CSV table of C-alpha atoms in Angstrom, one decimal:
chain,number,residue,atom,x,y,z
A,49,UNK,CA,0.0,0.0,0.0
A,50,UNK,CA,1.3,3.4,-1.0
A,51,UNK,CA,0.6,6.5,1.2
A,52,UNK,CA,1.5,10.1,1.1
A,53,UNK,CA,2.4,12.5,4.0
A,54,UNK,CA,3.7,16.0,4.1
A,55,UNK,CA,7.5,15.8,3.9
A,56,UNK,CA,9.3,16.6,7.1
A,57,UNK,CA,12.9,16.0,5.9
A,58,UNK,CA,13.5,18.1,2.8
A,59,UNK,CA,17.2,17.1,2.8
A,60,UNK,CA,16.2,13.4,2.4
A,61,UNK,CA,13.8,14.4,-0.3
A,62,UNK,CA,16.5,16.3,-2.1
A,63,UNK,CA,18.7,13.2,-2.0
A,64,UNK,CA,16.0,11.3,-4.1
A,65,UNK,CA,16.1,14.0,-6.7
A,66,UNK,CA,19.9,14.3,-6.8
A,67,UNK,CA,20.3,10.5,-7.0
A,68,UNK,CA,17.7,9.9,-9.6
A,69,UNK,CA,18.5,13.0,-11.7
A,70,UNK,CA,22.3,12.9,-11.5
A,71,UNK,CA,22.8,11.3,-15.0
A,72,UNK,CA,20.6,14.0,-16.6
A,73,UNK,CA,22.4,16.8,-14.7
A,74,UNK,CA,25.7,15.4,-15.9
A,75,UNK,CA,24.5,15.0,-19.5
A,76,UNK,CA,23.2,18.6,-19.6
A,77,UNK,CA,25.9,20.2,-17.4
A,78,UNK,CA,23.5,21.2,-14.7
A,79,UNK,CA,25.4,22.0,-11.5
A,80,UNK,CA,23.1,21.1,-8.7
A,81,UNK,CA,23.8,19.7,-5.2
A,82,UNK,CA,21.6,18.5,-2.4
A,83,UNK,CA,21.6,21.9,-0.6
A,84,UNK,CA,20.5,23.8,-3.7
A,85,UNK,CA,17.7,21.3,-4.3
A,86,UNK,CA,16.6,21.5,-0.7
A,87,UNK,CA,16.5,25.3,-0.9
A,88,UNK,CA,14.5,25.4,-4.1
A,89,UNK,CA,11.9,23.0,-2.7
A,90,UNK,CA,11.3,24.9,0.5
A,91,UNK,CA,8.6,26.9,-1.2
A,92,UNK,CA,6.9,23.9,-2.8
A,93,UNK,CA,4.3,21.6,-1.4
A,94,UNK,CA,6.3,18.4,-0.6
A,95,UNK,CA,4.9,15.0,0.1
A,96,UNK,CA,6.8,11.9,1.1
A,97,UNK,CA,5.8,8.7,-0.6
A,98,UNK,CA,5.6,5.6,1.7
A,99,UNK,CA,5.4,2.0,0.7
A,100,UNK,CA,5.4,-0.8,3.3
A,101,UNK,CA,6.1,1.8,6.0
A,102,UNK,CA,9.3,3.0,4.3
A,103,UNK,CA,9.9,6.4,2.7
A,104,UNK,CA,10.5,5.6,-1.0
A,105,UNK,CA,10.1,8.9,-2.8
A,106,UNK,CA,8.7,12.4,-3.0
A,107,UNK,CA,6.2,14.5,-5.0
A,108,UNK,CA,6.4,18.2,-5.1
A,109,UNK,CA,3.6,20.5,-6.3
A,110,UNK,CA,3.2,24.2,-6.9
A,111,UNK,CA,0.0,26.0,-7.7
A,112,UNK,CA,-0.4,29.0,-10.0
A,113,UNK,CA,-3.2,30.7,-11.9
A,114,UNK,CA,-3.1,28.0,-14.6
A,115,UNK,CA,-3.4,25.1,-12.3
A,116,UNK,CA,-1.1,22.6,-10.5
A,117,UNK,CA,2.5,22.1,-11.5
A,118,UNK,CA,3.9,18.7,-10.7
A,119,UNK,CA,7.4,20.0,-10.0
A,120,UNK,CA,9.0,16.7,-9.1
A,121,UNK,CA,8.1,13.0,-8.8
A,122,UNK,CA,11.0,10.9,-7.5
A,123,UNK,CA,10.8,7.2,-6.5
A,124,UNK,CA,13.8,5.4,-5.1
A,125,UNK,CA,15.4,3.2,-7.8
A,126,UNK,CA,14.8,0.1,-5.6
A,127,UNK,CA,11.1,0.7,-5.7
A,128,UNK,CA,10.6,1.7,-9.3
A,129,UNK,CA,8.4,-0.3,-11.7
A,130,UNK,CA,6.0,-1.3,-8.9
A,131,UNK,CA,3.2,1.2,-9.7
A,132,UNK,CA,4.3,3.8,-7.2
A,133,UNK,CA,4.7,6.5,-9.9
A,134,UNK,CA,1.2,5.8,-11.1
A,135,UNK,CA,-0.2,6.1,-7.5
A,136,UNK,CA,1.8,9.4,-7.1
A,137,UNK,CA,0.3,10.8,-10.2
A,138,UNK,CA,-3.2,9.9,-8.9
A,139,UNK,CA,-2.4,11.6,-5.6
A,140,UNK,CA,-1.2,14.7,-7.5
A,141,UNK,CA,-4.5,14.7,-9.4
A,142,UNK,CA,-6.4,14.3,-6.1
A,143,UNK,CA,-4.5,17.2,-4.5
A,144,UNK,CA,-4.9,19.4,-7.5
A,145,UNK,CA,-8.7,18.8,-7.6
A,146,UNK,CA,-8.9,19.5,-3.9
A,147,UNK,CA,-7.2,22.9,-4.6
A,148,UNK,CA,-9.7,23.7,-7.3
A,149,UNK,CA,-7.2,23.2,-10.2
A,150,UNK,CA,-8.4,21.9,-13.6
A,151,UNK,CA,-5.0,21.4,-15.1
A,152,UNK,CA,-1.9,19.4,-14.1
A,153,UNK,CA,1.3,20.3,-15.9
A,154,UNK,CA,4.9,19.2,-15.7
A,155,UNK,CA,8.3,19.3,-17.4
A,156,UNK,CA,10.4,16.2,-18.0
A,157,UNK,CA,13.7,15.5,-19.7
A,158,UNK,CA,13.1,14.2,-23.2
A,159,UNK,CA,15.2,11.1,-22.7
A,160,UNK,CA,13.6,10.1,-19.4
A,161,UNK,CA,11.6,6.9,-19.2
A,162,UNK,CA,9.1,8.9,-17.2
A,163,UNK,CA,7.8,10.4,-20.4
A,164,UNK,CA,6.0,7.1,-21.1
A,165,UNK,CA,4.5,7.0,-17.5
A,166,UNK,CA,3.1,10.5,-18.0
A,167,UNK,CA,1.7,9.7,-21.5
A,168,UNK,CA,0.0,6.6,-20.0
A,169,UNK,CA,-1.7,8.9,-17.5
A,170,UNK,CA,-3.1,11.2,-20.1
A,171,UNK,CA,-0.4,13.9,-20.3
A,172,UNK,CA,0.3,15.3,-23.8
A,173,UNK,CA,3.3,17.3,-25.0
A,174,UNK,CA,2.4,20.9,-25.4
A,175,UNK,CA,5.8,22.3,-26.3
A,176,UNK,CA,9.5,21.3,-26.1
A,177,UNK,CA,13.0,22.6,-26.1
A,178,UNK,CA,16.3,20.9,-26.6
A,179,UNK,CA,16.1,19.2,-23.2
A,180,UNK,CA,12.5,19.1,-22.0
A,181,UNK,CA,9.0,18.1,-22.9
A,182,UNK,CA,6.4,20.4,-21.4
A,183,UNK,CA,3.3,18.3,-20.7
A,184,UNK,CA,-0.1,18.8,-19.4
A,185,UNK,CA,-3.5,17.1,-18.8
A,186,UNK,CA,-6.9,18.3,-17.9
A,187,UNK,CA,-8.3,17.1,-14.6
A,188,UNK,CA,-11.9,17.3,-13.7
């Protein structure tokens, strides 16, 4: 069973991001470290993802006039391919609806396997640049 709780340890959550994204950061010469990620995420709505009582990831949301921006979805590599990402998307949709949003949007590296996860959950590419797809889906 997967559950979600407000994150209490942003440093640990930042480690998930740094660990999972390191190869993309290296490929695109992005200079991030754990402290920078933690600082940036302080102003976001952060939820820890739990599976079998263990913290296994994080989702980060931000709301604006357009809707809900899924800023980050990270799952520990040891827990990937178990449906946790799908459940995290469902939770992001639930939280966005509760906030009154009708749109969920995100940005994902073009070469990330997560692109297929997002497409399976109804996201479509609305624009792109050399590194990213910008995706969105309506929520109702």
